[in-house]
Amino acid sequence: MSDRSRDFTVLAVSSGGGHWEELLLLRPAFSGFNLVFATTNAELAERDHIDRFLFLPDANRDEIWRSVLCFFASIRLIMRLRPNVVITTGALPGLFCLIAARLTRAHTVWIDSIANSDKPSLSGRVARPFAHEWFTQWAHLATRSRRYDGALL
């Protein structure tokens, strides 16, 4: 990697649980870059020995006020960090970061969770117009706008 790679910031963001586990599988792909993780559970960063970590409040579509809090925290995080790339495996906190990053002209990548085997997640469907790259982990869900390049798990 060149010195310029270290000036290139990648923000990897997800909710806790399976989204986080899938996101961590991508970590080797970003070695040499300025990689920053963001998630909703600070204990995960400590457990997985993540040095550069930012916290986002957890939210889902059933919790309107928590979603509003998470939305503004996501905007604040993106404006402060100014990443070159945002990659997310979902869910709602990842969607908010992806939208905010797109508005700052960062490259945005959505990877829909492998748990969504019947159809893309609601967050994924909302993310589609804001994502430069949109990946499904199921071949039968691939379309012209949803790429399938294999599964993380």
PDB file of C-alpha atoms in Angstrom:
ATOM      1  CA  MET A   1       0.000   0.000   0.000  1.00  0.00           C
ATOM      2  CA  SER A   2       1.166   3.480  -0.745  1.00  0.00           C
ATOM      3  CA  ASP A   3       1.230   6.354   1.724  1.00  0.00           C
ATOM      4  CA  ARG A   4      -1.777   7.746  -0.109  1.00  0.00           C
ATOM      5  CA  SER A   5      -3.766   4.663   0.935  1.00  0.00           C
ATOM      6  CA  ARG A   6      -3.377   5.659   4.571  1.00  0.00           C
ATOM      7  CA  ASP A   7      -5.044   8.996   3.783  1.00  0.00           C
ATOM      8  CA  PHE A   8      -8.000   7.117   2.301  1.00  0.00           C
ATOM      9  CA  THR A   9     -10.620   6.618   5.007  1.00  0.00           C
ATOM     10  CA  VAL A  10     -12.988   3.669   4.923  1.00  0.00           C
ATOM     11  CA  LEU A  11     -15.889   3.676   7.368  1.00  0.00           C
ATOM     12  CA  ALA A  12     -17.285   0.195   8.010  1.00  0.00           C
ATOM     13  CA  VAL A  13     -20.592   0.455   9.852  1.00  0.00           C
ATOM     14  CA  SER A  14     -23.255  -1.945  11.025  1.00  0.00           C
ATOM     15  CA  SER A  15     -25.613  -2.797  13.803  1.00  0.00           C
ATOM     16  CA  GLY A  16     -24.562  -5.428  16.311  1.00  0.00           C
ATOM     17  CA  GLY A  17     -25.176  -9.151  15.977  1.00  0.00           C
ATOM     18  CA  GLY A  18     -25.017 -10.847  12.607  1.00  0.00           C
ATOM     19  CA  HIS A  19     -24.531  -7.574  10.712  1.00  0.00           C
ATOM     20  CA  TRP A  20     -21.358  -6.959  12.722  1.00  0.00           C
ATOM     21  CA  GLU A  21     -20.069 -10.509  12.221  1.00  0.00           C
ATOM     22  CA  GLU A  22     -20.488 -10.179   8.458  1.00  0.00           C
ATOM     23  CA  LEU A  23     -18.785  -6.777   8.445  1.00  0.00           C
ATOM     24  CA  LEU A  24     -15.761  -8.108  10.305  1.00  0.00           C
ATOM     25  CA  LEU A  25     -15.216 -10.703   7.590  1.00  0.00           C
ATOM     26  CA  LEU A  26     -14.368  -7.815   5.257  1.00  0.00           C
ATOM     27  CA  ARG A  27     -11.640  -6.413   7.524  1.00  0.00           C
ATOM     28  CA  PRO A  28      -8.680  -7.963   5.635  1.00  0.00           C
ATOM     29  CA  ALA A  29      -9.855  -6.308   2.406  1.00  0.00           C
ATOM     30  CA  PHE A  30      -9.147  -2.883   3.908  1.00  0.00           C
ATOM     31  CA  SER A  31      -5.717  -3.430   5.421  1.00  0.00           C
ATOM     32  CA  GLY A  32      -3.465  -0.513   4.596  1.00  0.00           C
ATOM     33  CA  PHE A  33      -6.323   1.970   4.545  1.00  0.00           C
ATOM     34  CA  ASN A  34      -7.417   4.252   7.340  1.00  0.00           C
ATOM     35  CA  LEU A  35     -10.178   1.904   8.508  1.00  0.00           C
ATOM     36  CA  VAL A  36     -12.713   3.072  11.085  1.00  0.00           C
ATOM     37  CA  PHE A  37     -15.529   0.926  12.422  1.00  0.00           C
ATOM     38  CA  ALA A  38     -18.849   2.154  13.777  1.00  0.00           C
ATOM     39  CA  THR A  39     -21.463   0.047  15.473  1.00  0.00           C
ATOM     40  CA  THR A  40     -24.187   0.182  18.083  1.00  0.00           C
ATOM     41  CA  ASN A  41     -22.488  -1.970  20.713  1.00  0.00           C
ATOM     42  CA  ALA A  42     -19.199  -0.702  22.122  1.00  0.00           C
ATOM     43  CA  GLU A  43     -18.463  -4.072  23.709  1.00  0.00           C
ATOM     44  CA  LEU A  44     -18.130  -5.609  20.244  1.00  0.00           C
ATOM     45  CA  ALA A  45     -15.241  -3.315  19.378  1.00  0.00           C
ATOM     46  CA  GLU A  46     -13.407  -4.295  22.529  1.00  0.00           C
ATOM     47  CA  ARG A  47     -14.145  -7.995  22.043  1.00  0.00           C
ATOM     48  CA  ASP A  48     -12.863  -7.888  18.446  1.00  0.00           C
ATOM     49  CA  HIS A  49      -9.818  -5.695  19.212  1.00  0.00           C
ATOM     50  CA  ILE A  50     -10.969  -2.795  17.048  1.00  0.00           C
ATOM     51  CA  ASP A  51      -8.739   0.237  17.675  1.00  0.00           C
ATOM     52  CA  ARG A  52     -10.557   2.841  15.634  1.00  0.00           C
ATOM     53  CA  PHE A  53     -14.174   2.651  16.715  1.00  0.00           C
ATOM     54  CA  LEU A  54     -17.106   5.069  16.805  1.00  0.00           C
ATOM     55  CA  PHE A  55     -20.363   4.462  18.612  1.00  0.00           C
ATOM     56  CA  LEU A  56     -23.820   4.937  17.124  1.00  0.00           C
ATOM     57  CA  PRO A  57     -27.058   4.683  19.100  1.00  0.00           C
ATOM     58  CA  ASP A  58     -29.049   1.610  18.159  1.00  0.00           C
ATOM     59  CA  ALA A  59     -32.381   2.006  16.416  1.00  0.00           C
ATOM     60  CA  ASN A  60     -34.921   0.187  14.337  1.00  0.00           C
ATOM     61  CA  ARG A  61     -38.013   1.176  12.414  1.00  0.00           C
ATOM     62  CA  ASP A  62     -40.301   0.487  15.384  1.00  0.00           C
ATOM     63  CA  GLU A  63     -38.530   3.043  17.595  1.00  0.00           C
ATOM     64  CA  ILE A  64     -39.152   6.434  16.025  1.00  0.00           C
ATOM     65  CA  TRP A  65     -37.377   8.602  18.603  1.00  0.00           C
ATOM     66  CA  ARG A  66     -34.358   6.327  18.790  1.00  0.00           C
ATOM     67  CA  SER A  67     -34.284   6.347  14.995  1.00  0.00           C
ATOM     68  CA  VAL A  68     -34.258  10.144  14.956  1.00  0.00           C
ATOM     69  CA  LEU A  69     -31.404  10.150  17.478  1.00  0.00           C
ATOM     70  CA  CYS A  70     -29.481   7.600  15.407  1.00  0.00           C
ATOM     71  CA  PHE A  71     -30.104   9.565  12.197  1.00  0.00           C
ATOM     72  CA  PHE A  72     -28.586  12.760  13.607  1.00  0.00           C
ATOM     73  CA  ALA A  73     -25.720  10.866  15.238  1.00  0.00           C
ATOM     74  CA  SER A  74     -24.989   9.277  11.849  1.00  0.00           C
ATOM     75  CA  ILE A  75     -24.925  12.649  10.114  1.00  0.00           C
ATOM     76  CA  ARG A  76     -22.628  14.048  12.792  1.00  0.00           C
ATOM     77  CA  LEU A  77     -20.310  11.042  12.485  1.00  0.00           C
ATOM     78  CA  ILE A  78     -20.072  11.350   8.684  1.00  0.00           C
ATOM     79  CA  MET A  79     -19.502  15.106   8.788  1.00  0.00           C
ATOM     80  CA  ARG A  80     -16.750  14.725  11.388  1.00  0.00           C
ATOM     81  CA  LEU A  81     -14.987  11.751   9.777  1.00  0.00           C
ATOM     82  CA  ARG A  82     -15.519  12.599   6.079  1.00  0.00           C
ATOM     83  CA  PRO A  83     -14.822   9.051   4.882  1.00  0.00           C
ATOM     84  CA  ASN A  84     -13.924   8.329   1.268  1.00  0.00           C
ATOM     85  CA  VAL A  85     -15.892   5.074   1.347  1.00  0.00           C
ATOM     86  CA  VAL A  86     -18.718   3.849   3.528  1.00  0.00           C
ATOM     87  CA  ILE A  87     -19.462   0.148   3.520  1.00  0.00           C
ATOM     88  CA  THR A  88     -22.296  -1.326   5.537  1.00  0.00           C
ATOM     89  CA  THR A  89     -23.988  -4.630   6.130  1.00  0.00           C
ATOM     90  CA  GLY A  90     -26.987  -2.839   7.652  1.00  0.00           C
ATOM     91  CA  ALA A  91     -29.271  -2.323   9.331  1.00  0.00           C
ATOM     92  CA  LEU A  92     -30.837   1.098  10.091  1.00  0.00           C
ATOM     93  CA  PRO A  93     -27.689   2.808  11.520  1.00  0.00           C
ATOM     94  CA  GLY A  94     -25.788   1.634   8.441  1.00  0.00           C
ATOM     95  CA  LEU A  95     -28.507   2.988   6.195  1.00  0.00           C
ATOM     96  CA  PHE A  96     -28.344   6.406   7.857  1.00  0.00           C
ATOM     97  CA  CYS A  97     -24.552   6.544   7.485  1.00  0.00           C
ATOM     98  CA  LEU A  98     -24.778   5.446   3.863  1.00  0.00           C
ATOM     99  CA  ILE A  99     -27.296   8.191   3.016  1.00  0.00           C
ATOM    100  CA  ALA A 100     -25.270  10.869   4.808  1.00  0.00           C
ATOM    101  CA  ALA A 101     -22.066   9.685   3.125  1.00  0.00           C
ATOM    102  CA  ARG A 102     -23.649   9.760  -0.308  1.00  0.00           C
ATOM    103  CA  LEU A 103     -24.594  13.387   0.265  1.00  0.00           C
ATOM    104  CA  THR A 104     -20.927  14.163   1.026  1.00  0.00           C
ATOM    105  CA  ARG A 105     -19.889  12.416  -2.228  1.00  0.00           C
ATOM    106  CA  ALA A 106     -18.293   9.429  -0.550  1.00  0.00           C
ATOM    107  CA  HIS A 107     -18.440   6.114  -2.368  1.00  0.00           C
ATOM    108  CA  THR A 108     -21.138   3.986  -0.772  1.00  0.00           C
ATOM    109  CA  VAL A 109     -21.474   0.210  -0.606  1.00  0.00           C
ATOM    110  CA  TRP A 110     -24.421  -1.733   0.769  1.00  0.00           C
ATOM    111  CA  ILE A 111     -24.141  -5.471   1.445  1.00  0.00           C
ATOM    112  CA  ASP A 112     -27.497  -6.943   2.348  1.00  0.00           C
ATOM    113  CA  SER A 113     -27.338  -9.432   5.200  1.00  0.00           C
ATOM    114  CA  ILE A 114     -27.272 -13.114   4.362  1.00  0.00           C
ATOM    115  CA  ALA A 115     -30.328 -13.423   6.610  1.00  0.00           C
ATOM    116  CA  ASN A 116     -32.410 -11.879   3.828  1.00  0.00           C
ATOM    117  CA  SER A 117     -32.824 -14.934   1.640  1.00  0.00           C
ATOM    118  CA  ASP A 118     -36.385 -14.289   0.437  1.00  0.00           C
ATOM    119  CA  LYS A 119     -36.128 -10.636  -0.495  1.00  0.00           C
ATOM    120  CA  PRO A 120     -33.863  -7.664   0.227  1.00  0.00           C
ATOM    121  CA  SER A 121     -34.263  -6.060   3.623  1.00  0.00           C
ATOM    122  CA  LEU A 122     -36.353  -2.925   4.000  1.00  0.00           C
ATOM    123  CA  SER A 123     -33.219  -0.928   4.860  1.00  0.00           C
ATOM    124  CA  GLY A 124     -31.527  -2.405   1.793  1.00  0.00           C
ATOM    125  CA  ARG A 125     -34.382  -1.417  -0.462  1.00  0.00           C
ATOM    126  CA  VAL A 126     -34.298   2.131   0.907  1.00  0.00           C
ATOM    127  CA  ALA A 127     -30.499   2.185   0.500  1.00  0.00           C
ATOM    128  CA  ARG A 128     -30.595   1.224  -3.185  1.00  0.00           C
ATOM    129  CA  PRO A 129     -30.760   4.765  -4.671  1.00  0.00           C
ATOM    130  CA  PHE A 130     -28.002   5.957  -2.302  1.00  0.00           C
ATOM    131  CA  ALA A 131     -25.586   3.062  -2.818  1.00  0.00           C
ATOM    132  CA  HIS A 132     -22.980   3.123  -5.567  1.00  0.00           C
ATOM    133  CA  GLU A 133     -22.628  -0.628  -5.137  1.00  0.00           C
ATOM    134  CA  TRP A 134     -25.384  -2.863  -3.815  1.00  0.00           C
ATOM    135  CA  PHE A 135     -24.711  -6.544  -3.115  1.00  0.00           C
ATOM    136  CA  THR A 136     -26.983  -9.417  -2.256  1.00  0.00           C
ATOM    137  CA  GLN A 137     -25.549 -12.606  -0.812  1.00  0.00           C
ATOM    138  CA  TRP A 138     -28.094 -14.771  -2.628  1.00  0.00           C
ATOM    139  CA  ALA A 139     -27.766 -15.542  -6.353  1.00  0.00           C
ATOM    140  CA  HIS A 140     -31.525 -15.778  -6.886  1.00  0.00           C
ATOM    141  CA  LEU A 141     -31.981 -12.189  -5.616  1.00  0.00           C
ATOM    142  CA  ALA A 142     -29.505 -10.686  -8.089  1.00  0.00           C
ATOM    143  CA  THR A 143     -30.811  -8.221 -10.649  1.00  0.00           C
ATOM    144  CA  ARG A 144     -29.255  -5.516 -12.804  1.00  0.00           C
ATOM    145  CA  SER A 145     -29.094  -3.237  -9.758  1.00  0.00           C
ATOM    146  CA  ARG A 146     -28.340  -5.919  -7.109  1.00  0.00           C
ATOM    147  CA  ARG A 147     -24.997  -7.626  -7.617  1.00  0.00           C
ATOM    148  CA  TYR A 148     -24.214 -11.102  -6.455  1.00  0.00           C
ATOM    149  CA  ASP A 149     -20.498 -11.875  -6.086  1.00  0.00           C
ATOM    150  CA  GLY A 150     -20.845 -14.638  -3.498  1.00  0.00           C
ATOM    151  CA  ALA A 151     -21.639 -14.701   0.196  1.00  0.00           C
ATOM    152  CA  LEU A 152     -19.604 -13.535   3.169  1.00  0.00           C
ATOM    153  CA  LEU A 153     -20.513 -16.576   5.280  1.00  0.00           C
TER     154      LEU A 153
END
